[in-house]
Amino acid sequence: MCFNRNMLKILLSLSLVLMVGCTSSILPLEISGSNLQVRPIARVSAAGPMAISADGRMVAWGGKVLTLVDLETNQRFEPLSLAPDSLCWSPDGSLLAAALYHDGQAQLQVLDRNGRLVFEQTLPGRVFRLRWSQAGGLMAGALQADSYKFGTHVTEHLLRWDDLWQVTDIPLYETTLMPITMARLGEHLYQTFDFDLSPLGDEVLYTRVHAPPAFSSTRHLILHNLRSGEERQVANLPLLGGTGRLAADAESVLVVDGQGTIKKQDLWSGALRQQWPGSRFDYSAATDLLIADGRLFLDQLEFFDLPEASSAQFSLGGKFILIAWHKSLYRLEGYSVAAVPELEPEILERLLKLRYLRSRGLIEPNEYLDAKEKLAR
Amino acid sequence: MIRILCFLFVLISTPVFAEERGSDCLSCHQQDSANRQLLASSHAGKLLCADCHGEDHAAIDRGESFVGADVCGRCHALQLKEHRNSRHGMALHTGWGCTRNEPERDKQECAFCHQQGSSLPISTVQCARFIKQSSEMGQIGCNRCHMVENSCGSCHGNHMTDAKIVRDPAVCAKCHMGPDHPQWEAWQTSQHGTLYGSIGEPDAPACQTCHMPLGTHDVSGGLTAPPSGKPYAQQKAAAQRNEMLDLCQSCHARSFAARDLQMADAVRLQTLKLVAEARTIIRDLDDRGLLDPQPKNRIEHPQRGQELVLDGAMLYEDISHIESLFFRLNKYAAAKTFKGAYHQNPAYTHWYGNAEVKLLLNDIKGEARRLRERVSQPGMTVDEPQDEKALEVLQKRYQRGELSDADYAEKKRQVLEQILQ
């Protein structure tokens, strides 16, 4: 996964510097003398989730209603008069998954490019994070909450659909939160659960509330190996805010602490590797690019700033950035992206086995790294 | 006026009722064997029924009149103290189980662990073998020996408490015999025992001569290992050994007795080494998932769940064939070997003990070979990949202390090399 990373970084750095020059603000300014292109897409009436397909052709957002735009044909659809909680495009851009919540019922709807319903399913809990990748298929993180006099029983599920829409429910965590904790969380409870899939598809990073009696409530960032089911805590997070993303090398994690700092640290040793300022962020594991509070980084190299108060999101594969700014959506493209090279299937299989053995404690992290190095030779 | 008359009546009649306490029982139980035995014992004329059993006849009828050791201890305080400090006083700790959560339990059993009216246990240790038994089997097969912790009557009898009963070595045989700890047989057929049969005391020793010298109720004196089998620390063991040699010296040269017991120590260590070898073989099979049935596919062990148990909590039910062989080796043959050696009995040490240990070890090795070979037969492959299984086996061996850090790392490296090839 991370072989020849230095070469990759240099190439990407050069390409970005050549194309962008000293540009610091790209919206709504025109950028001359570079390949960067900003395309206005639409006005949006309210903030909400948004998603751009991997090929950059399809854009969807949900403020008050769900809207799809085909940028190739300029067709616009409004298939649902509901505001979705979460959106994501399939890797080929042909399908859109939307997580909805209406009348106490959580639902997944999958639509084609024209907004026609392809698949729908009732979900066991509300979903604020959908993820669709080649490695993992469509995945949703559902949080189910059942209220009782003595507290609220919370269950976190990871739902995973295959090509035939068969779903696998992986229960990740359950706990009972005391009324005092629930009073602090309110409707934000559902946003305490976030997850990310490793670029290798074998491990999931997720958040869970940790609210022991007589101690402050926090959240834990947990690494879960999908094959072994073994888990380990990676970081502590505040009860509200903060999350984590698995980095492109699949060996480190970006911990967003919710208090203005994003740290990249080793998944197993916890050693700090890099640090950036920022709270609003998106990360592309396919390219290792990070947008933190509107600033685009590759490692510590900063390339350009987006306007203040904008929010940005990478497409799957990282070739496009969808930007929301001043109630408008823009598509940014034209920066040369060098994707992280994929491993040969035979090497990937052995690497996954080593990672599985490490998760079970059958080999130590240092033994894993030695074996991985030998595998790369 | 009526009140004064009532008060005077009570005042006058009280000594009469006190006098009647014992005779109340005898009005019905005069001819009972219990009374006849009591009258023939040294307690005759000194104790009334109610002194030990209390006056609540309804409670007696309900079977709640158990006379625990504390009742005897009211008069025999020194003996009770010695008893409590000895391994007899820990008998429940070495083999007892609370049945409060067992369905259809016999509530009479409570009296063996709890003083009347108290919820505090005398013992908090549970015995898996006891829990596995029916109420009846537990009562006869377990309690009648292990009740010694809280029942003086276990040795002395309940009513006929003459000292001559408990000075007879046969009284010990009730419990200290059989395949798991044949101390009585080993003594009886040793030179000590045969001399006792021919010339008797004081020139031939009985159980009590060595284990209860001068009438002490501390039966643990002079022993160098507790019932768990793990030897005492060297300093304590040396002191205990000296205590025993002091007794031996009354008939033997001290150096002769010391050499004899040292040889028994050596036999014990050699035997435990063979037991450990057998245990390692079975653990290795378990690590590799080769036991049939595997612990995860059996009825759960009442204390340890679905793990392999080969220690003192090992059961003889719901186990694999190779574990049955190990049970016999460890619990019967090994015990015969070193108990035979410590009681100077050649036949028990060798033929009932040592030979059986080694024959059973052969059987265990043969069965292990069969189980290993069976994996390669069609339909009998182990589910997990072999390299993964190999790492699991190494990890378990390391956790049991069978591999050093360096050996563990090296063996893991070899498995990883195979994965990388």
PDB file of N, CA and C in Angstrom, chain A residues 8-50:
ATOM      1  N   LEU A   8       5.989   9.007  -4.617  1.00  0.00           N
ATOM      2  CA  LEU A   8       4.613   9.439  -4.884  1.00  0.00           C
ATOM      3  C   LEU A   8       4.373  10.849  -4.365  1.00  0.00           C
ATOM      4  N   LYS A   9       4.868  11.123  -3.182  1.00  0.00           N
ATOM      5  CA  LYS A   9       4.661  12.431  -2.577  1.00  0.00           C
ATOM      6  C   LYS A   9       5.371  13.515  -3.375  1.00  0.00           C
ATOM      7  N   ILE A  10       6.589  13.206  -3.825  1.00  0.00           N
ATOM      8  CA  ILE A  10       7.340  14.208  -4.587  1.00  0.00           C
ATOM      9  C   ILE A  10       6.617  14.535  -5.891  1.00  0.00           C
ATOM     10  N   LEU A  11       6.159  13.494  -6.572  1.00  0.00           N
ATOM     11  CA  LEU A  11       5.444  13.707  -7.838  1.00  0.00           C
ATOM     12  C   LEU A  11       4.204  14.567  -7.636  1.00  0.00           C
ATOM     13  N   LEU A  12       3.445  14.219  -6.588  1.00  0.00           N
ATOM     14  CA  LEU A  12       2.215  14.954  -6.341  1.00  0.00           C
ATOM     15  C   LEU A  12       2.523  16.388  -5.938  1.00  0.00           C
ATOM     16  N   SER A  13       3.564  16.571  -5.159  1.00  0.00           N
ATOM     17  CA  SER A  13       3.926  17.903  -4.710  1.00  0.00           C
ATOM     18  C   SER A  13       4.284  18.771  -5.906  1.00  0.00           C
ATOM     19  N   LEU A  14       5.124  18.219  -6.777  1.00  0.00           N
ATOM     20  CA  LEU A  14       5.548  18.980  -7.947  1.00  0.00           C
ATOM     21  C   LEU A  14       4.358  19.363  -8.812  1.00  0.00           C
ATOM     22  N   SER A  15       3.491  18.393  -9.044  1.00  0.00           N
ATOM     23  CA  SER A  15       2.359  18.654  -9.914  1.00  0.00           C
ATOM     24  C   SER A  15       1.456  19.729  -9.332  1.00  0.00           C
ATOM     25  N   LEU A  16       1.274  19.682  -8.041  1.00  0.00           N
ATOM     26  CA  LEU A  16       0.402  20.673  -7.412  1.00  0.00           C
ATOM     27  C   LEU A  16       1.040  22.056  -7.443  1.00  0.00           C
ATOM     28  N   VAL A  17       2.322  22.109  -7.151  1.00  0.00           N
ATOM     29  CA  VAL A  17       3.006  23.413  -7.137  1.00  0.00           C
ATOM     30  C   VAL A  17       2.992  24.016  -8.534  1.00  0.00           C
ATOM     31  N   LEU A  18       3.274  23.210  -9.542  1.00  0.00           N
ATOM     32  CA  LEU A  18       3.278  23.713 -10.915  1.00  0.00           C
ATOM     33  C   LEU A  18       1.905  24.231 -11.324  1.00  0.00           C
ATOM     34  N   MET A  19       0.897  23.536 -10.914  1.00  0.00           N
ATOM     35  CA  MET A  19      -0.449  23.891 -11.377  1.00  0.00           C
ATOM     36  C   MET A  19      -1.050  25.049 -10.590  1.00  0.00           C
ATOM     37  N   VAL A  20      -0.779  25.057  -9.313  1.00  0.00           N
ATOM     38  CA  VAL A  20      -1.478  26.038  -8.482  1.00  0.00           C
ATOM     39  C   VAL A  20      -0.657  27.278  -8.266  1.00  0.00           C
ATOM     40  N   GLY A  21       0.628  27.170  -8.337  1.00  0.00           N
ATOM     41  CA  GLY A  21       1.484  28.304  -8.089  1.00  0.00           C
ATOM     42  C   GLY A  21       1.277  28.803  -6.681  1.00  0.00           C
ATOM     43  N   CYS A  22       1.070  30.091  -6.545  1.00  0.00           N
ATOM     44  CA  CYS A  22       0.941  30.657  -5.204  1.00  0.00           C
ATOM     45  C   CYS A  22      -0.506  30.969  -4.871  1.00  0.00           C
ATOM     46  N   THR A  23      -1.417  30.384  -5.607  1.00  0.00           N
ATOM     47  CA  THR A  23      -2.824  30.674  -5.375  1.00  0.00           C
ATOM     48  C   THR A  23      -3.223  30.316  -3.953  1.00  0.00           C
ATOM     49  N   SER A  24      -3.877  31.226  -3.287  1.00  0.00           N
ATOM     50  CA  SER A  24      -4.293  30.937  -1.925  1.00  0.00           C
ATOM     51  C   SER A  24      -5.805  30.906  -1.796  1.00  0.00           C
ATOM     52  N   SER A  25      -6.490  31.512  -2.723  1.00  0.00           N
ATOM     53  CA  SER A  25      -7.947  31.511  -2.634  1.00  0.00           C
ATOM     54  C   SER A  25      -8.523  31.134  -3.983  1.00  0.00           C
ATOM     55  N   ILE A  26      -9.353  30.105  -4.033  1.00  0.00           N
ATOM     56  CA  ILE A  26      -9.835  29.660  -5.345  1.00  0.00           C
ATOM     57  C   ILE A  26     -11.318  29.908  -5.532  1.00  0.00           C
ATOM     58  N   LEU A  27     -12.009  30.254  -4.531  1.00  0.00           N
ATOM     59  CA  LEU A  27     -13.441  30.481  -4.682  1.00  0.00           C
ATOM     60  C   LEU A  27     -13.784  31.881  -4.201  1.00  0.00           C
ATOM     61  N   PRO A  28     -14.574  32.553  -4.941  1.00  0.00           N
ATOM     62  CA  PRO A  28     -15.039  32.266  -6.289  1.00  0.00           C
ATOM     63  C   PRO A  28     -14.092  32.805  -7.345  1.00  0.00           C
ATOM     64  N   LEU A  29     -12.801  32.963  -7.001  1.00  0.00           N
ATOM     65  CA  LEU A  29     -11.838  33.544  -7.923  1.00  0.00           C
ATOM     66  C   LEU A  29     -11.518  32.585  -9.048  1.00  0.00           C
ATOM     67  N   GLU A  30     -11.217  33.160 -10.188  1.00  0.00           N
ATOM     68  CA  GLU A  30     -10.749  32.311 -11.277  1.00  0.00           C
ATOM     69  C   GLU A  30      -9.251  32.147 -11.142  1.00  0.00           C
ATOM     70  N   ILE A  31      -8.760  30.990 -11.477  1.00  0.00           N
ATOM     71  CA  ILE A  31      -7.332  30.733 -11.314  1.00  0.00           C
ATOM     72  C   ILE A  31      -6.723  30.657 -12.704  1.00  0.00           C
ATOM     73  N   SER A  32      -5.908  31.619 -12.998  1.00  0.00           N
ATOM     74  CA  SER A  32      -5.306  31.614 -14.332  1.00  0.00           C
ATOM     75  C   SER A  32      -3.959  30.927 -14.279  1.00  0.00           C
ATOM     76  N   GLY A  33      -3.585  30.362 -15.378  1.00  0.00           N
ATOM     77  CA  GLY A  33      -2.260  29.745 -15.465  1.00  0.00           C
ATOM     78  C   GLY A  33      -2.141  28.438 -14.738  1.00  0.00           C
ATOM     79  N   SER A  34      -3.231  27.796 -14.458  1.00  0.00           N
ATOM     80  CA  SER A  34      -3.148  26.469 -13.849  1.00  0.00           C
ATOM     81  C   SER A  34      -4.251  25.610 -14.424  1.00  0.00           C
ATOM     82  N   ASN A  35      -4.135  24.313 -14.133  1.00  0.00           N
ATOM     83  CA  ASN A  35      -5.153  23.387 -14.633  1.00  0.00           C
ATOM     84  C   ASN A  35      -6.335  23.258 -13.690  1.00  0.00           C
ATOM     85  N   LEU A  36      -6.241  23.925 -12.569  1.00  0.00           N
ATOM     86  CA  LEU A  36      -7.341  23.827 -11.615  1.00  0.00           C
ATOM     87  C   LEU A  36      -8.593  24.464 -12.201  1.00  0.00           C
ATOM     88  N   GLN A  37      -9.690  23.756 -12.068  1.00  0.00           N
ATOM     89  CA  GLN A  37     -10.956  24.293 -12.565  1.00  0.00           C
ATOM     90  C   GLN A  37     -11.986  24.256 -11.458  1.00  0.00           C
ATOM     91  N   VAL A  38     -12.715  25.351 -11.360  1.00  0.00           N
ATOM     92  CA  VAL A  38     -13.810  25.411 -10.388  1.00  0.00           C
ATOM     93  C   VAL A  38     -15.104  25.523 -11.165  1.00  0.00           C
ATOM     94  N   ARG A  39     -16.009  24.578 -10.935  1.00  0.00           N
ATOM     95  CA  ARG A  39     -17.271  24.632 -11.670  1.00  0.00           C
ATOM     96  C   ARG A  39     -18.422  24.834 -10.676  1.00  0.00           C
ATOM     97  N   PRO A  40     -19.105  25.956 -10.793  1.00  0.00           N
ATOM     98  CA  PRO A  40     -20.284  26.127  -9.942  1.00  0.00           C
ATOM     99  C   PRO A  40     -21.344  25.100 -10.327  1.00  0.00           C
ATOM    100  N   ILE A  41     -22.022  24.546  -9.336  1.00  0.00           N
ATOM    101  CA  ILE A  41     -23.003  23.497  -9.618  1.00  0.00           C
ATOM    102  C   ILE A  41     -24.420  23.978  -9.375  1.00  0.00           C
ATOM    103  N   ALA A  42     -24.656  24.489  -8.170  1.00  0.00           N
ATOM    104  CA  ALA A  42     -26.035  24.866  -7.865  1.00  0.00           C
ATOM    105  C   ALA A  42     -26.070  25.715  -6.612  1.00  0.00           C
ATOM    106  N   ARG A  43     -27.185  26.404  -6.446  1.00  0.00           N
ATOM    107  CA  ARG A  43     -27.455  27.072  -5.171  1.00  0.00           C
ATOM    108  C   ARG A  43     -28.137  26.051  -4.259  1.00  0.00           C
ATOM    109  N   VAL A  44     -27.822  26.080  -2.994  1.00  0.00           N
ATOM    110  CA  VAL A  44     -28.502  25.171  -2.058  1.00  0.00           C
ATOM    111  C   VAL A  44     -29.198  26.014  -0.991  1.00  0.00           C
ATOM    112  N   SER A  45     -30.370  25.550  -0.624  1.00  0.00           N
ATOM    113  CA  SER A  45     -31.169  26.376   0.287  1.00  0.00           C
ATOM    114  C   SER A  45     -30.829  26.131   1.749  1.00  0.00           C
ATOM    115  N   ALA A  46     -30.275  24.962   2.057  1.00  0.00           N
ATOM    116  CA  ALA A  46     -29.943  24.666   3.455  1.00  0.00           C
ATOM    117  C   ALA A  46     -28.761  23.729   3.502  1.00  0.00           C
ATOM    118  N   ALA A  47     -28.031  23.810   4.584  1.00  0.00           N
ATOM    119  CA  ALA A  47     -26.860  22.930   4.733  1.00  0.00           C
ATOM    120  C   ALA A  47     -27.336  21.500   4.937  1.00  0.00           C
ATOM    121  N   GLY A  48     -26.539  20.557   4.475  1.00  0.00           N
ATOM    122  CA  GLY A  48     -26.887  19.143   4.637  1.00  0.00           C
ATOM    123  C   GLY A  48     -25.787  18.290   4.066  1.00  0.00           C
ATOM    124  N   PRO A  49     -25.985  16.995   4.047  1.00  0.00           N
ATOM    125  CA  PRO A  49     -24.950  16.121   3.488  1.00  0.00           C
ATOM    126  C   PRO A  49     -24.818  16.316   1.982  1.00  0.00           C
ATOM    127  N   MET A  50     -23.629  16.043   1.460  1.00  0.00           N
ATOM    128  CA  MET A  50     -23.414  16.161   0.013  1.00  0.00           C
ATOM    129  C   MET A  50     -22.438  15.073  -0.416  1.00  0.00           C
TER     130      MET A  50
END
